[in-house]
mmCIF file of C-alpha atoms in Angstrom:
data_model
loop_
_atom_site.group_PDB
_atom_site.id
_atom_site.type_symbol
_atom_site.label_atom_id
_atom_site.label_comp_id
_atom_site.label_asym_id
_atom_site.label_seq_id
_atom_site.Cartn_x
_atom_site.Cartn_y
_atom_site.Cartn_z
ATOM 1 C CA MET D 560 3.966 -45.571 11.256
ATOM 2 C CA THR D 561 3.276 -42.970 13.943
ATOM 3 C CA HIS D 562 2.064 -39.402 13.366
ATOM 4 C CA LEU D 563 5.684 -38.282 13.898
ATOM 5 C CA GLN D 564 6.634 -40.048 10.677
ATOM 6 C CA ALA D 565 3.689 -38.732 8.666
ATOM 7 C CA GLY D 566 5.838 -36.399 6.576
ATOM 8 C CA LEU D 567 8.104 -39.129 5.243
ATOM 9 C CA SER D 568 7.823 -40.850 1.867
ATOM 10 C CA PRO D 569 7.912 -44.682 1.799
ATOM 11 C CA GLU D 570 11.507 -44.524 0.495
ATOM 12 C CA THR D 571 12.600 -42.201 3.287
ATOM 13 C CA LEU D 572 10.798 -44.300 5.909
ATOM 14 C CA GLU D 573 12.848 -47.287 4.787
ATOM 15 C CA LYS D 574 16.027 -45.214 4.810
ATOM 16 C CA ALA D 575 15.284 -44.033 8.347
ATOM 17 C CA LYS D 576 14.792 -47.639 9.430
ATOM 18 C CA VAL D 577 17.919 -49.023 7.763
ATOM 19 C CA GLU D 578 20.405 -46.135 8.141
ATOM 20 C CA LEU D 579 19.190 -44.405 11.299
ATOM 21 C CA LYS D 580 17.723 -47.393 13.186
ATOM 22 C CA GLU D 581 14.386 -45.571 13.477
ATOM 23 C CA ASN D 582 11.696 -47.907 14.785
ATOM 24 C CA PRO D 583 8.081 -46.683 14.820
ATOM 25 C CA ASP D 584 7.248 -49.159 17.591
ATOM 26 C CA THR D 585 9.746 -47.593 20.011
ATOM 27 C CA LEU D 586 9.749 -44.007 18.746
ATOM 28 C CA HIS D 587 7.917 -42.480 21.703
ATOM 29 C CA GLN D 588 10.072 -44.457 24.138
ATOM 30 C CA ASP D 589 13.237 -43.256 22.368
ATOM 31 C CA ILE D 590 12.076 -39.654 22.628
ATOM 32 C CA GLN D 591 11.164 -40.006 26.297
ATOM 33 C CA GLU D 592 14.558 -41.504 27.160
ATOM 34 C CA VAL D 593 16.243 -38.424 25.724
ATOM 35 C CA ARG D 594 13.790 -36.134 27.513
ATOM 36 C CA ASP D 595 14.467 -37.896 30.823
ATOM 37 C CA MET D 596 18.150 -36.903 30.594
ATOM 38 C CA ILE D 597 17.334 -33.184 30.719
ATOM 39 C CA ILE D 598 17.403 -33.159 34.518
ATOM 40 C CA THR D 599 21.118 -34.025 34.381
ATOM 41 C CA ARG D 600 21.890 -30.575 32.958
ATOM 42 C CA PRO D 601 20.165 -28.012 35.209
ATOM 43 C CA ASP D 602 22.659 -25.403 33.955
ATOM 44 C CA ILE D 603 20.991 -25.345 30.542
ATOM 45 C CA GLY D 604 17.626 -23.869 29.677
ATOM 46 C CA PHE D 605 15.947 -26.393 27.378
ATOM 47 C CA LEU D 606 13.481 -24.044 25.735
ATOM 48 C CA ARG D 607 11.804 -26.669 23.593
ATOM 49 C CA THR D 608 11.316 -30.361 24.425
ATOM 50 C CA ASP D 609 8.321 -31.522 22.377
ATOM 51 C CA ASP D 610 8.375 -34.877 20.578
ATOM 52 C CA ALA D 611 8.928 -33.526 17.061
ATOM 53 C CA PHE D 612 11.821 -31.361 18.220
ATOM 54 C CA ILE D 613 13.652 -34.136 20.080
ATOM 55 C CA LEU D 614 13.100 -36.500 17.155
ATOM 56 C CA ARG D 615 15.322 -34.412 14.863
ATOM 57 C CA PHE D 616 18.204 -34.838 17.329
ATOM 58 C CA LEU D 617 17.679 -38.598 17.455
ATOM 59 C CA ARG D 618 17.756 -38.735 13.662
ATOM 60 C CA ALA D 619 20.914 -36.629 13.542
ATOM 61 C CA ARG D 620 22.663 -39.136 15.841
ATOM 62 C CA LYS D 621 21.191 -42.371 14.474
ATOM 63 C CA PHE D 622 19.022 -42.955 17.538
ATOM 64 C CA ASN D 623 21.915 -43.156 19.964
ATOM 65 C CA HIS D 624 20.102 -41.763 22.989
ATOM 66 C CA PHE D 625 23.155 -40.379 24.751
ATOM 67 C CA GLU D 626 24.600 -38.752 21.638
ATOM 68 C CA ALA D 627 21.194 -37.286 20.751
ATOM 69 C CA PHE D 628 20.887 -35.779 24.221
ATOM 70 C CA ARG D 629 24.432 -34.434 24.073
ATOM 71 C CA LEU D 630 23.601 -32.718 20.782
ATOM 72 C CA LEU D 631 20.352 -31.346 22.242
ATOM 73 C CA ALA D 632 22.259 -29.958 25.236
ATOM 74 C CA GLN D 633 24.948 -28.429 23.009
ATOM 75 C CA TYR D 634 22.252 -26.853 20.819
ATOM 76 C CA PHE D 635 20.880 -24.837 23.739
ATOM 77 C CA GLU D 636 24.253 -24.317 25.427
ATOM 78 C CA TYR D 637 25.649 -22.766 22.238
ATOM 79 C CA ARG D 638 22.733 -20.355 22.185
ATOM 80 C CA GLN D 639 23.223 -19.477 25.852
ATOM 81 C CA GLN D 640 26.926 -18.831 25.344
ATOM 82 C CA ASN D 641 26.411 -16.678 22.236
ATOM 83 C CA LEU D 642 23.357 -14.643 23.188
ATOM 84 C CA ASP D 643 24.158 -11.718 20.865
ATOM 85 C CA MET D 644 24.172 -14.043 17.858
ATOM 86 C CA PHE D 645 20.632 -15.175 18.522
ATOM 87 C CA LYS D 646 19.072 -11.821 19.305
ATOM 88 C CA ASN D 647 16.618 -10.912 16.560
ATOM 89 C CA LEU D 648 17.439 -14.102 14.637
ATOM 90 C CA LYS D 649 15.057 -13.508 11.764
ATOM 91 C CA ALA D 650 15.351 -12.829 8.061
ATOM 92 C CA THR D 651 14.469 -9.127 8.406
ATOM 93 C CA ASP D 652 17.404 -8.445 10.739
ATOM 94 C CA PRO D 653 19.520 -6.012 8.674
ATOM 95 C CA GLY D 654 22.772 -7.984 8.770
ATOM 96 C CA ILE D 655 21.094 -11.318 8.109
ATOM 97 C CA LYS D 656 19.005 -9.811 5.322
ATOM 98 C CA GLN D 657 22.039 -8.445 3.468
ATOM 99 C CA ALA D 658 23.881 -11.749 3.823
ATOM 100 C CA LEU D 659 20.846 -13.639 2.515
ATOM 101 C CA LYS D 660 20.491 -11.327 -0.486
ATOM 102 C CA ASP D 661 24.120 -12.018 -1.420
ATOM 103 C CA GLY D 662 23.463 -15.751 -1.390
ATOM 104 C CA PHE D 663 24.597 -16.706 2.116
ATOM 105 C CA PRO D 664 23.381 -19.333 1.799
ATOM 106 C CA GLY D 665 22.152 -20.206 -1.663
ATOM 107 C CA VAL D 666 19.734 -23.133 -1.803
ATOM 108 C CA LEU D 667 19.356 -25.115 -5.015
ATOM 109 C CA SER D 668 15.863 -26.107 -6.090
ATOM 110 C CA ASN D 669 16.760 -29.723 -6.913
ATOM 111 C CA LEU D 670 17.774 -32.385 -4.426
ATOM 112 C CA ASP D 671 20.737 -34.639 -5.088
ATOM 113 C CA ARG D 672 20.352 -38.339 -5.900
ATOM 114 C CA TYR D 673 20.124 -39.163 -2.179
ATOM 115 C CA GLY D 674 17.363 -36.662 -1.465
ATOM 116 C CA ARG D 675 19.720 -34.155 0.172
ATOM 117 C CA LYS D 676 19.227 -30.399 -0.017
ATOM 118 C CA ILE D 677 22.160 -28.642 -1.674
ATOM 119 C CA LEU D 678 23.443 -25.396 -0.161
ATOM 120 C CA VAL D 679 25.892 -23.246 -2.131
ATOM 121 C CA LEU D 680 28.132 -20.427 -0.946
ATOM 122 C CA PHE D 681 29.916 -18.170 -3.432
ATOM 123 C CA ALA D 682 32.540 -16.850 -1.049
ATOM 124 C CA ALA D 683 33.621 -13.847 -3.133
ATOM 125 C CA ASN D 684 30.135 -12.344 -2.717
ATOM 126 C CA TRP D 685 30.952 -11.434 0.890
ATOM 127 C CA ASP D 686 30.842 -7.643 1.036
ATOM 128 C CA GLN D 687 32.728 -7.004 4.254
ATOM 129 C CA SER D 688 31.752 -3.331 4.265
ATOM 130 C CA ARG D 689 28.080 -4.289 4.627
ATOM 131 C CA TYR D 690 27.939 -7.293 6.979
ATOM 132 C CA THR D 691 30.181 -9.484 9.111
ATOM 133 C CA PHE D 692 31.109 -13.145 9.150
ATOM 134 C CA VAL D 693 28.834 -13.479 12.184
ATOM 135 C CA ASP D 694 25.948 -12.185 10.043
ATOM 136 C CA ILE D 695 26.705 -14.875 7.457
ATOM 137 C CA LEU D 696 26.764 -17.554 10.142
ATOM 138 C CA ARG D 697 23.477 -16.274 11.569
ATOM 139 C CA ALA D 698 21.908 -16.337 8.101
ATOM 140 C CA ILE D 699 23.049 -19.928 7.590
ATOM 141 C CA LEU D 700 21.776 -21.048 11.003
ATOM 142 C CA LEU D 701 18.449 -19.306 10.414
ATOM 143 C CA SER D 702 18.142 -21.019 7.029
ATOM 144 C CA LEU D 703 18.942 -24.424 8.489
ATOM 145 C CA GLU D 704 16.329 -23.873 11.209
ATOM 146 C CA ALA D 705 13.742 -23.275 8.491
ATOM 147 C CA MET D 706 14.788 -26.271 6.389
ATOM 148 C CA ILE D 707 15.183 -28.782 9.231
ATOM 149 C CA GLU D 708 11.441 -28.482 9.871
ATOM 150 C CA ASP D 709 11.110 -30.774 6.823
ATOM 151 C CA PRO D 710 11.241 -34.371 8.138
ATOM 152 C CA GLU D 711 12.587 -35.563 4.783
ATOM 153 C CA LEU D 712 15.678 -33.404 5.310
ATOM 154 C CA GLN D 713 16.038 -34.598 8.895
ATOM 155 C CA VAL D 714 16.601 -38.059 7.441
ATOM 156 C CA ASN D 715 18.308 -37.290 4.131
ATOM 157 C CA GLY D 716 20.375 -34.293 5.207
ATOM 158 C CA PHE D 717 22.322 -31.642 3.344
ATOM 159 C CA VAL D 718 25.282 -31.095 1.058
ATOM 160 C CA LEU D 719 27.337 -27.890 1.114
ATOM 161 C CA ILE D 720 29.329 -26.542 -1.834
ATOM 162 C CA ILE D 721 31.653 -23.567 -1.299
ATOM 163 C CA ASP D 722 33.018 -21.878 -4.416
ATOM 164 C CA TRP D 723 36.136 -19.882 -3.536
ATOM 165 C CA SER D 724 36.563 -18.315 -6.998
ATOM 166 C CA ASN D 725 37.853 -14.714 -6.764
ATOM 167 C CA PHE D 726 37.906 -14.867 -2.954
ATOM 168 C CA THR D 727 40.768 -12.525 -2.104
ATOM 169 C CA PHE D 728 43.516 -12.814 0.471
ATOM 170 C CA LYS D 729 42.129 -9.654 2.072
ATOM 171 C CA GLN D 730 38.726 -11.275 2.458
ATOM 172 C CA ALA D 731 40.335 -14.435 3.822
ATOM 173 C CA SER D 732 42.183 -12.426 6.476
ATOM 174 C CA LYS D 733 38.806 -11.836 8.167
ATOM 175 C CA LEU D 734 38.367 -15.589 8.642
ATOM 176 C CA THR D 735 40.225 -15.812 11.927
ATOM 177 C CA PRO D 736 40.590 -19.159 13.722
ATOM 178 C CA SER D 737 38.179 -17.999 16.428
ATOM 179 C CA MET D 738 35.517 -17.080 13.870
ATOM 180 C CA LEU D 739 35.918 -20.403 12.094
ATOM 181 C CA ARG D 740 35.767 -22.217 15.415
ATOM 182 C CA LEU D 741 32.496 -20.430 16.178
ATOM 183 C CA ALA D 742 31.085 -21.746 12.898
ATOM 184 C CA ILE D 743 32.344 -25.267 13.583
ATOM 185 C CA GLU D 744 30.744 -25.269 17.019
ATOM 186 C CA GLY D 745 27.467 -23.960 15.614
ATOM 187 C CA LEU D 746 27.207 -26.308 12.635
ATOM 188 C CA GLN D 747 29.137 -29.462 13.523
ATOM 189 C CA ASP D 748 28.625 -29.686 17.278
ATOM 190 C CA SER D 749 25.349 -27.922 18.005
ATOM 191 C CA PHE D 750 22.878 -28.393 15.158
ATOM 192 C CA PRO D 751 20.728 -31.458 14.353
ATOM 193 C CA ALA D 752 21.543 -31.700 10.656
ATOM 194 C CA ARG D 753 23.200 -34.520 8.746
ATOM 195 C CA PHE D 754 25.832 -33.190 6.327
ATOM 196 C CA GLY D 755 26.623 -35.764 3.677
ATOM 197 C CA GLY D 756 29.384 -33.760 2.063
ATOM 198 C CA ILE D 757 31.215 -30.423 2.141
ATOM 199 C CA HIS D 758 32.759 -29.573 -1.205
ATOM 200 C CA PHE D 759 35.429 -26.904 -1.790
ATOM 201 C CA VAL D 760 35.920 -25.785 -5.393
ATOM 202 C CA ASN D 761 38.415 -23.299 -6.844
ATOM 203 C CA GLN D 762 40.062 -22.832 -3.457
ATOM 204 C CA PRO D 763 43.326 -20.785 -3.401
ATOM 205 C CA TRP D 764 46.375 -21.750 -1.344
ATOM 206 C CA TYR D 765 45.370 -19.574 1.596
ATOM 207 C CA ILE D 766 42.121 -21.481 1.997
ATOM 208 C CA HIS D 767 44.158 -24.683 2.181
ATOM 209 C CA ALA D 768 46.227 -22.976 4.887
ATOM 210 C CA LEU D 769 43.097 -22.007 6.841
ATOM 211 C CA TYR D 770 41.792 -25.554 6.565
ATOM 212 C CA THR D 771 45.045 -26.839 8.051
ATOM 213 C CA VAL D 772 44.478 -24.569 11.055
ATOM 214 C CA ILE D 773 40.919 -25.725 11.732
ATOM 215 C CA ARG D 774 41.345 -29.387 10.794
ATOM 216 C CA PRO D 775 42.253 -30.533 14.335
ATOM 217 C CA PHE D 776 38.926 -29.146 15.574
ATOM 218 C CA LEU D 777 36.853 -31.156 13.104
ATOM 219 C CA LYS D 778 35.435 -34.534 13.995
ATOM 220 C CA ASP D 779 36.900 -37.435 12.066
ATOM 221 C CA LYS D 780 33.512 -37.997 10.426
ATOM 222 C CA THR D 781 33.437 -34.367 9.266
ATOM 223 C CA ARG D 782 36.992 -34.528 7.894
ATOM 224 C CA LYS D 783 36.106 -37.579 5.827
ATOM 225 C CA ARG D 784 33.210 -35.684 4.249
ATOM 226 C CA ILE D 785 35.241 -32.665 3.129
ATOM 227 C CA PHE D 786 36.276 -32.817 -0.527
ATOM 228 C CA MET D 787 38.885 -30.473 -1.987
ATOM 229 C CA HIS D 788 38.178 -30.333 -5.713
ATOM 230 C CA GLY D 789 40.275 -27.316 -6.663
ATOM 231 C CA ASN D 790 39.660 -26.521 -10.326
ATOM 232 C CA ASN D 791 38.633 -30.104 -11.110
ATOM 233 C CA LEU D 792 34.875 -29.789 -11.411
ATOM 234 C CA ASN D 793 34.705 -33.274 -12.921
ATOM 235 C CA SER D 794 35.424 -34.746 -9.492
ATOM 236 C CA LEU D 795 32.549 -32.653 -8.079
ATOM 237 C CA HIS D 796 30.235 -33.900 -10.850
ATOM 238 C CA GLN D 797 31.023 -37.510 -9.995
ATOM 239 C CA LEU D 798 29.375 -36.889 -6.629
ATOM 240 C CA ILE D 799 26.731 -34.304 -7.588
ATOM 241 C CA LEU D 800 25.270 -34.527 -11.062
ATOM 242 C CA PRO D 801 25.848 -31.474 -13.316
ATOM 243 C CA GLU D 802 22.190 -31.672 -14.382
ATOM 244 C CA ILE D 803 21.173 -30.110 -11.045
ATOM 245 C CA LEU D 804 24.029 -27.603 -10.693
ATOM 246 C CA PRO D 805 24.209 -23.977 -11.927
ATOM 247 C CA SER D 806 26.666 -23.006 -14.633
ATOM 248 C CA GLU D 807 29.101 -21.436 -12.112
ATOM 249 C CA LEU D 808 29.756 -24.947 -10.828
ATOM 250 C CA GLY D 809 30.079 -26.431 -14.300
ATOM 251 C CA GLY D 810 26.447 -27.469 -14.267
ATOM 252 C CA MET D 811 23.797 -27.500 -16.951
ATOM 253 C CA LEU D 812 21.431 -25.051 -15.267
ATOM 254 C CA PRO D 813 21.469 -21.238 -15.692
ATOM 255 C CA PRO D 814 23.605 -19.106 -13.336
ATOM 256 C CA TYR D 815 22.340 -19.170 -9.774
ATOM 257 C CA ASP D 816 20.100 -16.268 -8.763
ATOM 258 C CA MET D 817 21.557 -15.182 -5.415
ATOM 259 C CA GLY D 818 18.231 -13.818 -4.200
ATOM 260 C CA THR D 819 16.251 -17.043 -4.642
ATOM 261 C CA TRP D 820 16.406 -18.293 -1.064
ATOM 262 C CA ALA D 821 16.307 -14.776 0.377
ATOM 263 C CA ARG D 822 12.981 -14.157 -1.387
ATOM 264 C CA THR D 823 11.626 -17.381 0.114
ATOM 265 C CA LEU D 824 12.446 -16.253 3.651
ATOM 266 C CA LEU D 825 11.778 -12.540 3.267
ATOM 267 C CA ASP D 826 8.777 -12.562 0.935
ATOM 268 C CA HIS D 827 7.504 -8.957 0.569
ATOM 269 C CA ALA D 828 10.269 -7.622 2.836
ATOM 270 C CA TYR D 829 12.924 -8.530 0.248
ATOM 271 C CA ASP D 830 12.721 -5.145 -1.523
ATOM 272 C CA GLU D 831 12.456 -2.993 1.587
ATOM 273 C CA GLU D 832 15.522 -0.838 2.227
ATOM 274 C CA THR D 833 17.434 -1.375 5.469
ATOM 275 C CA ASP D 834 20.262 0.597 7.018
ATOM 276 C CA TYR D 835 22.950 -1.431 8.692
ATOM 277 C CA CYS D 836 26.461 -0.797 9.926
ATOM 278 C CA PRO D 837 28.675 -3.877 10.384
ATOM 279 C CA GLU D 838 30.408 -2.105 13.266
ATOM 280 C CA SER D 839 27.313 -2.808 15.357
ATOM 281 C CA TYR D 840 28.764 -6.264 15.885
ATOM 282 C CA THR D 841 32.288 -5.071 16.649
ATOM 283 C CA LEU D 842 32.000 -5.571 20.407
ATOM 284 C CA SER D 843 30.579 -9.075 20.224
ATOM 285 C CA VAL D 844 33.147 -10.111 17.626
ATOM 286 C CA LYS D 845 35.983 -8.847 19.844
ATOM 287 C CA ASP D 846 34.511 -10.770 22.732
ATOM 288 C CA LEU D 847 34.440 -13.879 20.595
ATOM 289 C CA GLU D 848 38.068 -13.344 19.590
ATOM 290 C CA LYS D 849 38.944 -13.293 23.292
ATOM 291 C CA ASP D 850 36.735 -16.188 24.358
ATOM 292 C CA LEU D 851 37.579 -18.394 21.399
ATOM 293 C CA SER D 852 41.263 -17.631 21.062
ATOM 294 C CA PRO D 853 43.495 -20.570 20.029
ATOM 295 C CA LYS D 854 44.642 -20.888 23.655
ATOM 296 C CA THR D 855 41.094 -21.651 24.794
ATOM 297 C CA MET D 856 40.003 -23.743 21.820
ATOM 298 C CA LYS D 857 39.652 -27.461 22.431
ATOM 299 C CA ARG D 858 40.396 -30.042 19.813
ATOM 300 C CA SER D 859 37.574 -32.346 18.741
ATOM 301 C CA VAL D 860 37.699 -35.671 20.517
ATOM 302 C CA THR D 861 35.251 -37.544 18.310
#
């Protein structure tokens, strides 16, 4: 075992070896082969290329060197193409802070049976008068950046549960194809995380309709990991035990405290008042609508 694997339990080390083809004897060589590809993309500013950073991309792509490099390149390219999104990307940013305090995302304290971190989104909590969809996406990306530092989660990954209860048609109308495409690009195509499952519960018909629109832009692997449970929480519990879920999801734990993860990131700044106007993102959102219109969106090829 090398120092790069020092944060892994014996069980996770074995999982990395079997599932991800991670070999401690060739780890440094694997990392260097990815690093050597950087010169092929002089158009991208690779702002971080240390061993530990590149390793998370190798783990996310099961040590396929080319795919790991492609993900690394897309990670930085996405940030170059969406500069406004990544300005002041920290928990105290007013829009991010308000999204975090409303549970975007929520992070459960218990891992699932496979050691995966469970993220929960209660969609109806989105107060569109206080922050935008872009703020929610920024809050999620910031949270993932914090969590992916944990080598256990680099190997075991994440599960996402979205509860659409009481999510109105008016709220859904803000989820334009271009906004959803932005999220897909940021989470599916440009971030080194392994998502073992994405679970929709209590979704209304208009969420099904939105999913139909974005489905062609999802990778086949992603599509296979999306589960539409509707009101059937028993099917959710067959995959994620109710013993670790809050009562809103039919679980045995108390209702989820939306501020739990926000307090972790914000610490003493959680209770500080901030003034924020969602219109401050109006220009960048309009630009995104133009740049990511359906005419310019490309279907996923993998």
